[in-house]
mmCIF file of C-alpha atoms in Angstrom:
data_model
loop_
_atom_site.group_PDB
_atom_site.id
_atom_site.type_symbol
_atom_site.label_atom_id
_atom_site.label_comp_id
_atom_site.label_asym_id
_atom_site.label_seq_id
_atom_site.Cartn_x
_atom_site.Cartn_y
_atom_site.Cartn_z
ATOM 1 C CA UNK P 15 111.958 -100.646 -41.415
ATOM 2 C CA UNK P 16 111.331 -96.806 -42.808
ATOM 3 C CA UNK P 17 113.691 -95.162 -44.612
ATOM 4 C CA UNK P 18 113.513 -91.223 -45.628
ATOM 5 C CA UNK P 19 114.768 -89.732 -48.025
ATOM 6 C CA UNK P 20 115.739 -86.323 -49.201
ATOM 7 C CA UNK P 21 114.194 -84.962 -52.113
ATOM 8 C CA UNK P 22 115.148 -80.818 -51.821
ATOM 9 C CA UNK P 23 116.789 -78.971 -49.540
ATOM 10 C CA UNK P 24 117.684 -75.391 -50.326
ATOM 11 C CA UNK P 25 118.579 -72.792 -47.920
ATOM 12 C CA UNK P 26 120.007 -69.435 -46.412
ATOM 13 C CA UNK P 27 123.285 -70.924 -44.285
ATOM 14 C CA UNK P 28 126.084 -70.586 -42.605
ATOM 15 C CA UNK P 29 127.732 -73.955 -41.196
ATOM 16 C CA UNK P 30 127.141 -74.911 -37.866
ATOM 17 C CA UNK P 31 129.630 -77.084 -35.571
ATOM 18 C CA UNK P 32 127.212 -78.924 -33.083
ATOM 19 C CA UNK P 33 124.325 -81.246 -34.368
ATOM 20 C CA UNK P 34 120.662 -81.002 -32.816
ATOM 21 C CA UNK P 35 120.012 -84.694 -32.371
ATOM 22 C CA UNK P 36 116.266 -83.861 -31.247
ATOM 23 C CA UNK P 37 115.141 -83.142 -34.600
ATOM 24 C CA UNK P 38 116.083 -86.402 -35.420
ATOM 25 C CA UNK P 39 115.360 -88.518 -32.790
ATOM 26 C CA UNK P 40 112.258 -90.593 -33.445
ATOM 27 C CA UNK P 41 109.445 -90.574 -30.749
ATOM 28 C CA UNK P 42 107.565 -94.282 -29.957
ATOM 29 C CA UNK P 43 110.044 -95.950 -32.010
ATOM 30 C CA UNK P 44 109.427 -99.880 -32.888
ATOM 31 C CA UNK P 45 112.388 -102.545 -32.509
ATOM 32 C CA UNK P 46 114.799 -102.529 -35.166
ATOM 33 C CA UNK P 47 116.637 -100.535 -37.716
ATOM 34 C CA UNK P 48 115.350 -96.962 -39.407
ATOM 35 C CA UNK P 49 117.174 -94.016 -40.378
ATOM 36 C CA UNK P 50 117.326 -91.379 -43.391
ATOM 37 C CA UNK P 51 119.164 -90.304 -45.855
ATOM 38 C CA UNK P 52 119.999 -86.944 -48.384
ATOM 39 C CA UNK P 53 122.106 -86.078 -50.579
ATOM 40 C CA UNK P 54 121.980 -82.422 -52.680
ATOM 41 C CA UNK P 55 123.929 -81.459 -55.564
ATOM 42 C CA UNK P 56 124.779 -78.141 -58.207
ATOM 43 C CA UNK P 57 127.414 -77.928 -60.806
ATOM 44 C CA UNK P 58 127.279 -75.035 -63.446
ATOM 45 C CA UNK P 59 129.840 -73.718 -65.891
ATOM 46 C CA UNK P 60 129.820 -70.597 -67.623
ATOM 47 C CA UNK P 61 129.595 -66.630 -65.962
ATOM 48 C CA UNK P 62 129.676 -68.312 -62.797
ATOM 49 C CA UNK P 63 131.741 -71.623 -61.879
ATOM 50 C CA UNK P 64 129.593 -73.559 -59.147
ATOM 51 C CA UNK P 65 129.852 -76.745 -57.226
ATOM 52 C CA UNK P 66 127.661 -77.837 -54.631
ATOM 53 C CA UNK P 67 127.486 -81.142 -52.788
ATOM 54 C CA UNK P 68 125.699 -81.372 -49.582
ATOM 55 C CA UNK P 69 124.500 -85.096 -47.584
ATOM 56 C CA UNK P 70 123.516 -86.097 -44.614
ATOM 57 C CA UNK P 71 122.547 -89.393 -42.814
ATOM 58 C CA UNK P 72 120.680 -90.818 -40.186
ATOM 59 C CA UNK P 73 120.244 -93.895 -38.823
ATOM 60 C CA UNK P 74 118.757 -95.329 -35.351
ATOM 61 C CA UNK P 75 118.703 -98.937 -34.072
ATOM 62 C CA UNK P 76 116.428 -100.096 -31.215
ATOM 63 C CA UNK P 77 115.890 -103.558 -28.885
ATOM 64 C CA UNK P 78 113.774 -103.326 -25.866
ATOM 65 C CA UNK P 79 115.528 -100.515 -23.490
ATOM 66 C CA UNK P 80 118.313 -100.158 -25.415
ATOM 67 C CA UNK P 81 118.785 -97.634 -28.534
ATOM 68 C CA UNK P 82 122.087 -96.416 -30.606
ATOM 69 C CA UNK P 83 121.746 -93.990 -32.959
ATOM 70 C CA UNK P 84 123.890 -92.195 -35.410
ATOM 71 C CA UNK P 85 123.949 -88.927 -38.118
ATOM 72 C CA UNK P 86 126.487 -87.604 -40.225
ATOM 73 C CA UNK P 87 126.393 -84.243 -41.684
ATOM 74 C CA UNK P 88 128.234 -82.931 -44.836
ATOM 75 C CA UNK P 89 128.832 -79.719 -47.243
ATOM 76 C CA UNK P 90 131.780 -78.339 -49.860
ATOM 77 C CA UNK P 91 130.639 -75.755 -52.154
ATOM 78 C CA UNK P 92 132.498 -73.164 -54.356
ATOM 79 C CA UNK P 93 132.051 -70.229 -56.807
ATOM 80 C CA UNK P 94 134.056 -68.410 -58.867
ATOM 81 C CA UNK P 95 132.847 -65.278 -60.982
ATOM 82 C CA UNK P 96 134.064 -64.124 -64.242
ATOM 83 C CA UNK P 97 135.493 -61.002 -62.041
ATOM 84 C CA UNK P 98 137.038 -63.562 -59.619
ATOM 85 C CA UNK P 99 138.561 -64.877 -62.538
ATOM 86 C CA UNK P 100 139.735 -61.840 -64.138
ATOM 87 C CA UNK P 101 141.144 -60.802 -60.154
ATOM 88 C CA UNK P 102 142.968 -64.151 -59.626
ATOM 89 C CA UNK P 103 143.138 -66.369 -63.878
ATOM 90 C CA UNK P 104 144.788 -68.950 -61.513
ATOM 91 C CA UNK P 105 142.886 -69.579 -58.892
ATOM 92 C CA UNK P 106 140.576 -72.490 -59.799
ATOM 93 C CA UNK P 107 136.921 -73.506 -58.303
ATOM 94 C CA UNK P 108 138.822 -76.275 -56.278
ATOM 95 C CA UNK P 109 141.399 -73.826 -54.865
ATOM 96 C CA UNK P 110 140.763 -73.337 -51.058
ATOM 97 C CA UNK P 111 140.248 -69.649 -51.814
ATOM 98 C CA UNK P 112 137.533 -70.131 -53.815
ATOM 99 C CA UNK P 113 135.377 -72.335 -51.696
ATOM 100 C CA UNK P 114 132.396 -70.715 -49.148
ATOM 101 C CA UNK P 115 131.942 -74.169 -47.461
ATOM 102 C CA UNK P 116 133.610 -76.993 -46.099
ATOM 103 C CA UNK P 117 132.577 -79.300 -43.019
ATOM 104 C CA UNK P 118 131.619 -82.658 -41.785
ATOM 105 C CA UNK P 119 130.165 -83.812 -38.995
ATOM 106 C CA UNK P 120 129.327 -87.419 -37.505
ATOM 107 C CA UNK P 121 127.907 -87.914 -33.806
ATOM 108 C CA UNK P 122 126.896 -91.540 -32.293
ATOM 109 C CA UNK P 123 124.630 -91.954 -29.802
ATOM 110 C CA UNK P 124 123.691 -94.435 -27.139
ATOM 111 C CA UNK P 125 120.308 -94.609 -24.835
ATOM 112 C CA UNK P 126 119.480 -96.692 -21.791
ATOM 113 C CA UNK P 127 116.307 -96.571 -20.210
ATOM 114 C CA UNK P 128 116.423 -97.138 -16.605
ATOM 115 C CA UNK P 129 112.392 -96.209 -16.281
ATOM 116 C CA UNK P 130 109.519 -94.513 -18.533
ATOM 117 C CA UNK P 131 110.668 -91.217 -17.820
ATOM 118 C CA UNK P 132 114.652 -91.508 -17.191
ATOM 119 C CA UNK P 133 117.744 -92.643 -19.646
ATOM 120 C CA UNK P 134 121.212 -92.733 -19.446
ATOM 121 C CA UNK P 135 122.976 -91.457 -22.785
ATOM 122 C CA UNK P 136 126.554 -91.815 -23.569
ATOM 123 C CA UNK P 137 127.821 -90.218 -26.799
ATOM 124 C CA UNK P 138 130.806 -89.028 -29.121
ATOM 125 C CA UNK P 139 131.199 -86.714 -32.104
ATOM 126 C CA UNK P 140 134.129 -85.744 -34.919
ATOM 127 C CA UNK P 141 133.871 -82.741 -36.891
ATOM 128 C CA UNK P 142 135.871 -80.288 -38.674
ATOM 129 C CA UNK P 143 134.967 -76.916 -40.418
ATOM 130 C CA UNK P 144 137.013 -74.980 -42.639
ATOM 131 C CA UNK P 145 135.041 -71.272 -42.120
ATOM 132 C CA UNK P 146 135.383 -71.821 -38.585
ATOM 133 C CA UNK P 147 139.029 -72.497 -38.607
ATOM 134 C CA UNK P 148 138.540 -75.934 -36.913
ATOM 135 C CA UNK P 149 140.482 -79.168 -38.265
ATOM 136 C CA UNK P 150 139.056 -81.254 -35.526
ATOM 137 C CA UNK P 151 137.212 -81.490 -32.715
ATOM 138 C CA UNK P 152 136.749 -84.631 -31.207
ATOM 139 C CA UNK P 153 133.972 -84.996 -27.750
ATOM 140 C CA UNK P 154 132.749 -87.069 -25.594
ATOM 141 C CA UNK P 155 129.983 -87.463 -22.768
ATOM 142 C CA UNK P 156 127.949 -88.895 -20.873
ATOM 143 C CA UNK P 157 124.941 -87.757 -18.346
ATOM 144 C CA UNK P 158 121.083 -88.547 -17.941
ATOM 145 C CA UNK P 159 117.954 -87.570 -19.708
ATOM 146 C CA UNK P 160 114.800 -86.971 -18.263
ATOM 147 C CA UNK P 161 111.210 -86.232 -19.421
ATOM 148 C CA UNK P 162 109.576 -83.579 -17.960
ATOM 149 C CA UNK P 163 106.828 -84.077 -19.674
ATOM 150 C CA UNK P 164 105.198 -86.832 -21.924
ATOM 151 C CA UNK P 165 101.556 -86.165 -22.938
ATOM 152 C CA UNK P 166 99.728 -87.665 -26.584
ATOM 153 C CA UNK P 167 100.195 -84.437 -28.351
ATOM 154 C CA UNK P 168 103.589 -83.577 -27.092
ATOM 155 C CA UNK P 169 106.542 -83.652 -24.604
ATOM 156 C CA UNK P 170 109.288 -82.034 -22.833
ATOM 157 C CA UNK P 171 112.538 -83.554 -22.426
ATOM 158 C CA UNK P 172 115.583 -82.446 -20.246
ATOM 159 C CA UNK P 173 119.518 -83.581 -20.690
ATOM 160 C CA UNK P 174 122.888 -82.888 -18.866
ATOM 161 C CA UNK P 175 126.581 -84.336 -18.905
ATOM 162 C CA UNK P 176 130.046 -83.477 -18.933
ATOM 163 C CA UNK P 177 132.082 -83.447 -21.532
ATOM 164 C CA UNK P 178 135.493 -84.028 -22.587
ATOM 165 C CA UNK P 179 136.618 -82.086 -26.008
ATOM 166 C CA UNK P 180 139.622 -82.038 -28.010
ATOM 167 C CA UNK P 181 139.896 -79.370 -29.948
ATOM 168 C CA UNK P 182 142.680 -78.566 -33.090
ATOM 169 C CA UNK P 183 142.783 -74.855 -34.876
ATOM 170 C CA UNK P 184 143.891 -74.443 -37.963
ATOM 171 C CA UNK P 185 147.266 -72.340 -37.526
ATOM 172 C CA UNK P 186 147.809 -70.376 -40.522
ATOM 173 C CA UNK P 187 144.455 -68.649 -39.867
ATOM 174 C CA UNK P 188 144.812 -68.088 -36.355
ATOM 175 C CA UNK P 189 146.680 -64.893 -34.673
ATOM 176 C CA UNK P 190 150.140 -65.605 -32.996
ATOM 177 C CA UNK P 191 148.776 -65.097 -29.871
ATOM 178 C CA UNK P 192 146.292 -68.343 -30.512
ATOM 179 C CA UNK P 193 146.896 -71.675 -28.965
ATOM 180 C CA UNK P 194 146.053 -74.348 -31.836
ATOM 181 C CA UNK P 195 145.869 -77.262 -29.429
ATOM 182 C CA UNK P 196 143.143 -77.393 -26.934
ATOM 183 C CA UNK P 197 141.295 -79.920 -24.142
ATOM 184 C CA UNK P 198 138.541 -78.953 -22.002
ATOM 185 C CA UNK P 199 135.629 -80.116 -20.156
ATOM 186 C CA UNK P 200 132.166 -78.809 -20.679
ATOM 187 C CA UNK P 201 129.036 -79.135 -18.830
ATOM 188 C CA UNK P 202 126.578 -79.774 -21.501
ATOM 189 C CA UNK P 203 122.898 -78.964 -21.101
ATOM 190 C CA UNK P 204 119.749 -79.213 -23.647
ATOM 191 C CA UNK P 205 116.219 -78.601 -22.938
ATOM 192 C CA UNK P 206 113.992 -79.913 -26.047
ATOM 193 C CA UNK P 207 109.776 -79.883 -26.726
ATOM 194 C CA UNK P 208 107.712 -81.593 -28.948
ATOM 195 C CA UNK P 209 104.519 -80.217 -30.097
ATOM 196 C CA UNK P 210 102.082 -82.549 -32.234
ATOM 197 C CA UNK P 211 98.836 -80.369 -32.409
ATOM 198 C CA UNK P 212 97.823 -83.186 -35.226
ATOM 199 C CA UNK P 213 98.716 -86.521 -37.348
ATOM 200 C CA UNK P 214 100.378 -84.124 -39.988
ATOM 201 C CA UNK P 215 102.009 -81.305 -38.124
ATOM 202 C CA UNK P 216 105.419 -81.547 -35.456
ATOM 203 C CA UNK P 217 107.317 -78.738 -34.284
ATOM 204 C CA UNK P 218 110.406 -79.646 -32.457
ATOM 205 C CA UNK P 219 112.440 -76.811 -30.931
ATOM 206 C CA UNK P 220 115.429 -77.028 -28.601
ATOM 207 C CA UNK P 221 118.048 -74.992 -26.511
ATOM 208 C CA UNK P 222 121.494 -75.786 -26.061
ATOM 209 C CA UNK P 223 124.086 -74.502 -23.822
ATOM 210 C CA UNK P 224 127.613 -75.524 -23.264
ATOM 211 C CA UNK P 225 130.377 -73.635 -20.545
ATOM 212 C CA UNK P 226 133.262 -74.674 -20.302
ATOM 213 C CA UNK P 227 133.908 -76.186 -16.256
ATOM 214 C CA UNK P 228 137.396 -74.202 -16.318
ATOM 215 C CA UNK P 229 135.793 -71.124 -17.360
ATOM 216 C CA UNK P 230 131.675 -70.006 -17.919
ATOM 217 C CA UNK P 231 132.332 -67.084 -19.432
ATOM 218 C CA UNK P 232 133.344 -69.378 -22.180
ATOM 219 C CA UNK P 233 130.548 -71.248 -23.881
ATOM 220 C CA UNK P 234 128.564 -71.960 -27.060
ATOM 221 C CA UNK P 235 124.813 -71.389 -27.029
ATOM 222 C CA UNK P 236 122.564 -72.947 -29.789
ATOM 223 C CA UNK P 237 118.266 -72.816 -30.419
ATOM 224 C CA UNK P 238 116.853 -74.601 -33.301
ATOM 225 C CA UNK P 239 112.668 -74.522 -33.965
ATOM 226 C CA UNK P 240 111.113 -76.722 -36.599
ATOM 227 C CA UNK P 241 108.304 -77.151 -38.007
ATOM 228 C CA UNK P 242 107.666 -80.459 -40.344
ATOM 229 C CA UNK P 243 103.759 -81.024 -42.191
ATOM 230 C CA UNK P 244 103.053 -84.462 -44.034
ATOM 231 C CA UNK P 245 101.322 -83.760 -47.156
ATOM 232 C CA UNK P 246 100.196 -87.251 -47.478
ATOM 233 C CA UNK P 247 101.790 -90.236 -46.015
ATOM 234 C CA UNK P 248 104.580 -90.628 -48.193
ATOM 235 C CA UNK P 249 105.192 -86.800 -48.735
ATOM 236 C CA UNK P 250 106.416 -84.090 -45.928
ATOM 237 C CA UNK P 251 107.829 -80.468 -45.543
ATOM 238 C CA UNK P 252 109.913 -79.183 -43.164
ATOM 239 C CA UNK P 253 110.937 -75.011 -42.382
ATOM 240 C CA UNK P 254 113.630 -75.093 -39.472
ATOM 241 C CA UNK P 255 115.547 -71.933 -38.058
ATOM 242 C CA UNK P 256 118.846 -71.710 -35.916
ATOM 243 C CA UNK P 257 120.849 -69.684 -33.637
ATOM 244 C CA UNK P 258 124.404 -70.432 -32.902
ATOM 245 C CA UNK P 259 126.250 -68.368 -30.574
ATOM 246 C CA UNK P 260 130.444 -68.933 -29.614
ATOM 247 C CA UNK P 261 131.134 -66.521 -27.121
ATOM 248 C CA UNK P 262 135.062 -67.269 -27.832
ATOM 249 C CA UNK P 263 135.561 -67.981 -31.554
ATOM 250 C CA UNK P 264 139.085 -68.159 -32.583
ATOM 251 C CA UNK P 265 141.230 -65.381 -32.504
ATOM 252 C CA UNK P 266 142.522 -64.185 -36.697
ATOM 253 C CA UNK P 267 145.494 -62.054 -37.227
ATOM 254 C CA UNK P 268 145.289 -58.117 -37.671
ATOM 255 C CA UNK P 269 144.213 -57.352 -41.309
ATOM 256 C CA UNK P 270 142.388 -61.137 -41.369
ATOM 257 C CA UNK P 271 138.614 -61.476 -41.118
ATOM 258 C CA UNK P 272 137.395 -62.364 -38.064
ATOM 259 C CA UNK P 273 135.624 -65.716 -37.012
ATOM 260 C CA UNK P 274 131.902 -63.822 -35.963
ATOM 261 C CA UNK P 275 130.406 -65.322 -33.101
ATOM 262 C CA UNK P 276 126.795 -65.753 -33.975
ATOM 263 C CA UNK P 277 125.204 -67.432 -36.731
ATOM 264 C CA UNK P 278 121.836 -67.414 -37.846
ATOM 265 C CA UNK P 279 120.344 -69.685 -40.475
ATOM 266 C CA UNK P 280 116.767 -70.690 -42.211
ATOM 267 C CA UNK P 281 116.417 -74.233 -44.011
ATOM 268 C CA UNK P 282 113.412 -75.911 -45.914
ATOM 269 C CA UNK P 283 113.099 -79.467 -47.518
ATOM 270 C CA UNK P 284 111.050 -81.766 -48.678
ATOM 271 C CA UNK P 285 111.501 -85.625 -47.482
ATOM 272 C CA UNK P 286 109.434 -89.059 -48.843
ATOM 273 C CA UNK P 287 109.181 -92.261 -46.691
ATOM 274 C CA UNK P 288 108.025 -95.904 -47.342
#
């Protein structure tokens, strides 16, 4: 069994709703139980109230053909200035209005291989975010996977499905004219490549896209790269960068701020296994 865990993770962010799985998913992986785990935290008092708590999880189990795995993604953090203080005395650093994140994520995920190059998946995922105006979005697919290509130093992997999603809006930040309740099906498609040039370097990167079947003009586009170099055997760093594109966020009221609908973000970390 291998564990990993988190040791630092600091980074430029904004939160993003769907989970790249690829990063994560380990490649020649032995029977039995493996998985990783993080957790970050920052408190401070003083000219500037901050809290910071940040953890994620991953954990795979695998027996012959078959393999289920599962990761859970989570973030609050808040500030408040001595000018936010002096703006708004009563406004504290748990108040909603002070917070600049707030999401969770958790997606399982089952794999059947039906031949060396060909799997079924079947999957589901729950997640809210707060900066997205989402509180909840429950999914659902299924579809095959397929490997392009498998080579010693690398690989290329293909996967499609449909989708069911239910989706809930928050709606006191939502405009009028915004429905809060929503189910659609997508037609979800990834395209992911591993590169292992050596025993100590991996870069992963992969492209997601997601219209929905009612309507293509609506989807959500997302490409991750990553690049992760052992040290030694016990010690490894990893840079990873990410595009997230909504092409129909939801709609705020006149004199709100609007949801944008790209984000952009660049992560480090350091991890240690045994």
């Amino acid at each position: 069994m291998k564990w990993l865990l988190v040791l630092a993770m600091w980074s430029t962010s904004v939160a993003h709703a769907q989970v790249n799985i690829e990063k994560l998913r380990s490649v020649d992986l032995e029977d039995g139980l493996s998985g990783s785990v993080g957790l970050s935290t920052a408190l401070s008092t003083g000219n500037v109230q901050f809290a910071d708590f940040a953890g994620t999880a991953h954990m795979e189990f695998k027996k012959d053909k078959d393999l289920l795995f599962w990761i859970m993604n989570g973030r609050f953090a808040a500030k408040r200035t001595q000018s936010d203080l002096l703006e708004e005395p009563s406004v504290s650093l748990w108040d909603e209005e002070a917070h600049f994140s707030n999401l969770m994520l958790q997606h399982i995920r089952y794999n059947r291989a039906i031949n060396d190059r060909l799997w079924w998946e079947l999957y589901a995922q729950y997640e809210y975010n707060e900066f997205l105006l989402l509180d909840r979005r429950v999914l659902g697919g299924s579809g095959p996977r397929l490997a392009l290509l498998d080579v010693p130093k690398g690989g290329m992997w293909v996967g499609t499905s449909a989708m069911l999603e239910s989706e809930r809006l928050n709606p006191e930040g939502i405009a009028p004219s915004q429905s809060a309740e929503y189910i659609d099906v997508r037609w979800s498609t990834y395209i992911t490549g591993t590169l292992t040039p050596s025993d100590t370097t991996t870069w992963v990167t992969t492209i997601y896209i997601q219209p929905r079947i009612q309507d293509f003009a609506d989807y959500r586009f997302s490409a991750e790269t990553g690049l992760n170099l052992k040290v030694n055997k016990k010690l490894s760093f990893s840079l990873d960068a990410k595009l997230r594109h909504d092409e129909t966020p939801p709609v705020t009221p006149d004199g709100s701020a609007e949801v944008l609908t790209t984000d952009m973000r660049v992560s480090n970390g350091l991890k240690v296994s045994w």
